[in-house]
Amino acid sequence: MNTIHTNPERLERFLTEIAAFGATANGGVTRLALSDEDRDARDRLREWFEEAGCETRIDRMGNMFFIRPGRNRALAPVMTGSHCDSQPQGGRFDGILGIIGGLEAVCALNDAGVTLERDLIVVNWTNEEGSRFTPGTTGSGVFAGKLDREAMYGLTDRDGLTFGAELERIGYKGGDDFDPRPLHANFEYHIEQGPVLERRGRTIGVPKGIVCLRWYDVEIQGVPNHAGPTPMDERQDAIYAFSRMAGRVFDIGLASDGVVATVGEVHPSPNSRNVIAGHVHFTIDIRGWDEAETDRVCEEIEAAIRANAEATGCTVEIRQTWAVERAPFHPELVSLIHQVAGELDLPALDMVSGASHDTVYINQFAPSAMIFVPSIGGRSHAEVEETSWADCAAGADVLLNCILKTANDPESVTYAAPE
Amino acid sequence: MNTIHTNPERLERFLTEIAAFGATANGGVTRLALSDEDRDARDRLREWFEEAGCETRIDRMGNMFFIRPGRNRALAPVMTGSHCDSQPQGGRFDGILGIIGGLEAVCALNDAGVTLERDLIVVNWTNEEGSRFTPGTTGSGVFAGKLDREAMYGLTDRDGLTFGAELERIGYKGGDDFDPRPLHANFEYHIEQGPVLERRGRTIGVPKGIVCLRWYDVEIQGVPNHAGPTPMDERQDAIYAFSRMAGRVFDIGLASDGVVATVGEVHPSPNSRNVIAGHVHFTIDIRGWDEAETDRVCEEIEAAIRANAEATGCTVEIRQTWAVERAPFHPELVSLIHQVAGELDLPALDMVSGASHDTVYINQFAPSAMIFVPSIGGRSHAEVEETSWADCAAGADVLLNCILKTANDPESVTYAAPE
């Protein structure tokens, strides 16, 4: 067995200290992209990485690249990392664990006196969450050439402040772009954000990719009327129509082969206690690994919505507002993560990622995979989000050993693009 | 046949002219209680009634009493009237038709040279709608001794303005109370606000009373989570739980014997597209003429809510926030309205009022009944609210002849309180 280990106490210390930037009273963090708290966390990350011997590069999107030089700097580097921004009143593991895991890997390599063949780059992608400036995964999206930098500079928050001006204000608008392509391999280490690993008693999640996604906006038009004098059989009640539709969305998702379907927003009008609602706007989020099954679920849901509009005397308008194809990760890297977890005696599980991540973009031009660790109670995007320190260290060990193996690959090894 | 008629052209002219106070672009009115528009409409009503020979009395709640003196002023008077305030972007018939109907009755009596035995009082009750200052039926409630005047003075609107100060500002805070009790009979003439008369092809609705009412606030607690990584069978989705409950509320109402059940408000949290809702607050409004059947429906709905909370892994808290007993109108006055409609060859229908009215309060101490005319499409509390001029005149004719009969009752006639 040829594995090395991270230092669990140091990892916990890093994670505890960085959680102070934007800490909330209930144990979470509010560290919105390009806020003062984001800046302070970035400053601290830079200090730590530079103390650990890394070079820092910052590109024009504020993406931070911490580079641990390899023996042969002409070789394609290995990249890892995630994001340090958070949701409002979010958790203290989401995103940041992937950067701190990379930092701890650097420190553990230093402790072991290991010089890798290839450069190791740990990255902090700007504005993954998109909760202050929408859309999210902004830094990785521009890096991948899929989002337009000038357009992203123009994004505004609720106070009308722009992404570009805020990036400049916090001092993280780099002067030119840094482009380490081609990349030999890219790993993102992240908490699961769901309950699967915990329920199945596994420590390491090995997603084969990120599910595909379909978003819908639905408008139900009924007839608003007085709740008293209108007999039940003469109503065109948009909330009743909604209730039947939302029930079907859930039940169709439940009966499907691994597709999830969620009604997350409901906006009735007039939303008044003694008035029959005349209109309901609602949203549907549908995701699945199997694109054909996902599209079948979408069709079944669309048909159920139309049938229930008809049955309740309402009319309905269904718009698909977003569709993203699934992102399959690189099979050889997925296998490597399984192999490393086995060498470390960590129980691992094949799964998919239901959430999107920066790796969606990086996966489009570089061999990529992700490493998950359990979220306690499956909770995330909330202050209660938690992962045990032992699981944090286990995931960091997997990351470290994946880096060790890939960053020492000889020049002749390349990962061909997956079919 | 011993009937007289109102003047349809004059009635239409009155209704058209008064609709200018607070007129909206789409043909409705916004004439909120104690606004400038309310004041201007009150001023015009006073001019019209005084031109028609009435005395005006204004009490400390701003209720306006227009008195057409009878031959024997010691006899208990006959009262009619309604309210001239409206909902925001409400209709131009709701409320005001009952006052204008009374005004037209006064004018028609004048034209016919009729002096009644008893005083006829046409009243404009302050703040029936309650949409600016909650609760509504404020003027009639204080008049009936059921609401506290000082407490009502303290009600505030969204801008923090008080009922008392606004009443004073518009010049309608009378110096002392006016109390014409006992009343011989009280009629309120109103649009139906529902579709029943139109669907049944009847011109005059004769409600036997106002239905009883039960209001509920319901809180569903589930577990908020990410819409992607959480499998369908591991969710405690508060919107899904709501959808099942709201469906049952409607279906139980539909299957009942004449009870209506409405979910009017839904407030999910966090109400975000890609988050499973952790909480839903919703309201239920249940009304029926048969109190026992209404309470049975309430019990069935409560049980269904608890069962669906259980089935969806959520918890639920159900609070009954308001319960009002039904208000049966005076049977002799109800019969009289039927008799008068028959004499006028107007097709009438026994029904109930699903909406509340000022007469709920007056009915508690004086023999009362209501006269309904059709709402086109059953629509009310909306700018599209409409009643044909012919139906407006038909209802005014019924009111006029009911007044004629009761206000000429000899001293010896009294309407005993109903059982």
PDB file of N, CA, C and O in Angstrom, chain A residues 214-239:
ATOM      1  N   ARG A 214     -33.669  20.228 -15.884  1.00  0.00           N
ATOM      2  CA  ARG A 214     -34.700  20.930 -16.669  1.00  0.00           C
ATOM      3  C   ARG A 214     -35.455  21.837 -15.710  1.00  0.00           C
ATOM      4  O   ARG A 214     -35.913  21.369 -14.668  1.00  0.00           O
ATOM      5  N   TRP A 215     -35.596  23.106 -16.064  1.00  0.00           N
ATOM      6  CA  TRP A 215     -36.386  24.017 -15.235  1.00  0.00           C
ATOM      7  C   TRP A 215     -37.623  24.474 -16.005  1.00  0.00           C
ATOM      8  O   TRP A 215     -37.554  24.750 -17.211  1.00  0.00           O
ATOM      9  N   TYR A 216     -38.731  24.575 -15.258  1.00  0.00           N
ATOM     10  CA  TYR A 216     -39.989  25.032 -15.846  1.00  0.00           C
ATOM     11  C   TYR A 216     -40.577  26.187 -15.036  1.00  0.00           C
ATOM     12  O   TYR A 216     -40.447  26.217 -13.804  1.00  0.00           O
ATOM     13  N   ASP A 217     -41.228  27.093 -15.730  1.00  0.00           N
ATOM     14  CA  ASP A 217     -42.108  28.082 -15.101  1.00  0.00           C
ATOM     15  C   ASP A 217     -43.526  27.772 -15.577  1.00  0.00           C
ATOM     16  O   ASP A 217     -43.746  27.598 -16.783  1.00  0.00           O
ATOM     17  N   VAL A 218     -44.449  27.714 -14.639  1.00  0.00           N
ATOM     18  CA  VAL A 218     -45.832  27.388 -14.981  1.00  0.00           C
ATOM     19  C   VAL A 218     -46.750  28.500 -14.490  1.00  0.00           C
ATOM     20  O   VAL A 218     -46.597  28.996 -13.366  1.00  0.00           O
ATOM     21  N   GLU A 219     -47.688  28.896 -15.355  1.00  0.00           N
ATOM     22  CA  GLU A 219     -48.693  29.911 -14.997  1.00  0.00           C
ATOM     23  C   GLU A 219     -50.070  29.273 -15.100  1.00  0.00           C
ATOM     24  O   GLU A 219     -50.470  28.831 -16.172  1.00  0.00           O
ATOM     25  N   ILE A 220     -50.789  29.246 -13.990  1.00  0.00           N
ATOM     26  CA  ILE A 220     -52.166  28.746 -13.998  1.00  0.00           C
ATOM     27  C   ILE A 220     -53.106  29.947 -13.952  1.00  0.00           C
ATOM     28  O   ILE A 220     -52.963  30.814 -13.092  1.00  0.00           O
ATOM     29  N   GLN A 221     -54.060  29.970 -14.868  1.00  0.00           N
ATOM     30  CA  GLN A 221     -55.045  31.055 -14.849  1.00  0.00           C
ATOM     31  C   GLN A 221     -56.414  30.471 -14.506  1.00  0.00           C
ATOM     32  O   GLN A 221     -56.927  29.610 -15.229  1.00  0.00           O
ATOM     33  N   GLY A 222     -56.970  30.902 -13.383  1.00  0.00           N
ATOM     34  CA  GLY A 222     -58.328  30.529 -13.017  1.00  0.00           C
ATOM     35  C   GLY A 222     -59.194  31.774 -12.998  1.00  0.00           C
ATOM     36  O   GLY A 222     -58.952  32.707 -13.765  1.00  0.00           O
ATOM     37  N   VAL A 223     -60.188  31.786 -12.133  1.00  0.00           N
ATOM     38  CA  VAL A 223     -61.057  32.965 -12.004  1.00  0.00           C
ATOM     39  C   VAL A 223     -61.106  33.364 -10.528  1.00  0.00           C
ATOM     40  O   VAL A 223     -61.621  32.617  -9.698  1.00  0.00           O
ATOM     41  N   PRO A 224     -60.557  34.553 -10.189  1.00  0.00           N
ATOM     42  CA  PRO A 224     -60.604  34.994  -8.802  1.00  0.00           C
ATOM     43  C   PRO A 224     -62.037  35.315  -8.421  1.00  0.00           C
ATOM     44  O   PRO A 224     -62.790  35.849  -9.241  1.00  0.00           O
ATOM     45  N   ASN A 225     -62.406  34.943  -7.212  1.00  0.00           N
ATOM     46  CA  ASN A 225     -63.774  35.228  -6.797  1.00  0.00           C
ATOM     47  C   ASN A 225     -63.871  35.187  -5.280  1.00  0.00           C
ATOM     48  O   ASN A 225     -62.946  34.757  -4.601  1.00  0.00           O
ATOM     49  N   HIS A 226     -65.035  35.618  -4.780  1.00  0.00           N
ATOM     50  CA  HIS A 226     -65.282  35.676  -3.340  1.00  0.00           C
ATOM     51  C   HIS A 226     -65.394  34.246  -2.798  1.00  0.00           C
ATOM     52  O   HIS A 226     -66.084  33.414  -3.365  1.00  0.00           O
ATOM     53  N   ALA A 227     -64.700  33.978  -1.688  1.00  0.00           N
ATOM     54  CA  ALA A 227     -64.663  32.627  -1.128  1.00  0.00           C
ATOM     55  C   ALA A 227     -66.002  32.213  -0.523  1.00  0.00           C
ATOM     56  O   ALA A 227     -66.228  31.024  -0.297  1.00  0.00           O
ATOM     57  N   GLY A 228     -66.886  33.166  -0.251  1.00  0.00           N
ATOM     58  CA  GLY A 228     -68.156  32.801   0.366  1.00  0.00           C
ATOM     59  C   GLY A 228     -69.229  32.406  -0.632  1.00  0.00           C
ATOM     60  O   GLY A 228     -69.716  31.275  -0.611  1.00  0.00           O
ATOM     61  N   PRO A 229     -69.645  33.320  -1.513  1.00  0.00           N
ATOM     62  CA  PRO A 229     -70.840  33.066  -2.323  1.00  0.00           C
ATOM     63  C   PRO A 229     -70.615  32.200  -3.560  1.00  0.00           C
ATOM     64  O   PRO A 229     -71.556  32.003  -4.318  1.00  0.00           O
ATOM     65  N   THR A 230     -69.426  31.689  -3.800  1.00  0.00           N
ATOM     66  CA  THR A 230     -69.168  30.923  -5.018  1.00  0.00           C
ATOM     67  C   THR A 230     -69.219  29.418  -4.717  1.00  0.00           C
ATOM     68  O   THR A 230     -68.350  28.908  -4.019  1.00  0.00           O
ATOM     69  N   PRO A 231     -70.236  28.723  -5.229  1.00  0.00           N
ATOM     70  CA  PRO A 231     -70.359  27.288  -4.937  1.00  0.00           C
ATOM     71  C   PRO A 231     -69.118  26.515  -5.403  1.00  0.00           C
ATOM     72  O   PRO A 231     -68.453  26.910  -6.370  1.00  0.00           O
ATOM     73  N   MET A 232     -68.840  25.404  -4.722  1.00  0.00           N
ATOM     74  CA  MET A 232     -67.636  24.616  -5.028  1.00  0.00           C
ATOM     75  C   MET A 232     -67.619  24.141  -6.475  1.00  0.00           C
ATOM     76  O   MET A 232     -66.552  24.053  -7.086  1.00  0.00           O
ATOM     77  N   ASP A 233     -68.792  23.814  -7.029  1.00  0.00           N
ATOM     78  CA  ASP A 233     -68.804  23.257  -8.384  1.00  0.00           C
ATOM     79  C   ASP A 233     -68.837  24.338  -9.463  1.00  0.00           C
ATOM     80  O   ASP A 233     -68.974  24.034 -10.637  1.00  0.00           O
ATOM     81  N   GLU A 234     -68.712  25.608  -9.053  1.00  0.00           N
ATOM     82  CA  GLU A 234     -68.647  26.678 -10.048  1.00  0.00           C
ATOM     83  C   GLU A 234     -67.343  27.454  -9.926  1.00  0.00           C
ATOM     84  O   GLU A 234     -67.258  28.603 -10.338  1.00  0.00           O
ATOM     85  N   ARG A 235     -66.339  26.826  -9.366  1.00  0.00           N
ATOM     86  CA  ARG A 235     -65.059  27.499  -9.142  1.00  0.00           C
ATOM     87  C   ARG A 235     -64.029  27.128 -10.205  1.00  0.00           C
ATOM     88  O   ARG A 235     -64.035  26.003 -10.706  1.00  0.00           O
ATOM     89  N   GLN A 236     -63.175  28.082 -10.504  1.00  0.00           N
ATOM     90  CA  GLN A 236     -61.974  27.811 -11.288  1.00  0.00           C
ATOM     91  C   GLN A 236     -60.825  28.310 -10.421  1.00  0.00           C
ATOM     92  O   GLN A 236     -60.316  29.414 -10.593  1.00  0.00           O
ATOM     93  N   ASP A 237     -60.495  27.490  -9.430  1.00  0.00           N
ATOM     94  CA  ASP A 237     -59.624  27.866  -8.315  1.00  0.00           C
ATOM     95  C   ASP A 237     -58.182  27.509  -8.669  1.00  0.00           C
ATOM     96  O   ASP A 237     -57.815  26.334  -8.742  1.00  0.00           O
ATOM     97  N   ALA A 238     -57.360  28.534  -8.877  1.00  0.00           N
ATOM     98  CA  ALA A 238     -55.978  28.294  -9.335  1.00  0.00           C
ATOM     99  C   ALA A 238     -55.146  27.593  -8.263  1.00  0.00           C
ATOM    100  O   ALA A 238     -54.230  26.830  -8.597  1.00  0.00           O
ATOM    101  N   ILE A 239     -55.445  27.801  -6.980  1.00  0.00           N
ATOM    102  CA  ILE A 239     -54.688  27.094  -5.937  1.00  0.00           C
ATOM    103  C   ILE A 239     -55.070  25.611  -5.927  1.00  0.00           C
ATOM    104  O   ILE A 239     -54.216  24.738  -5.742  1.00  0.00           O
TER     105      ILE A 239
END
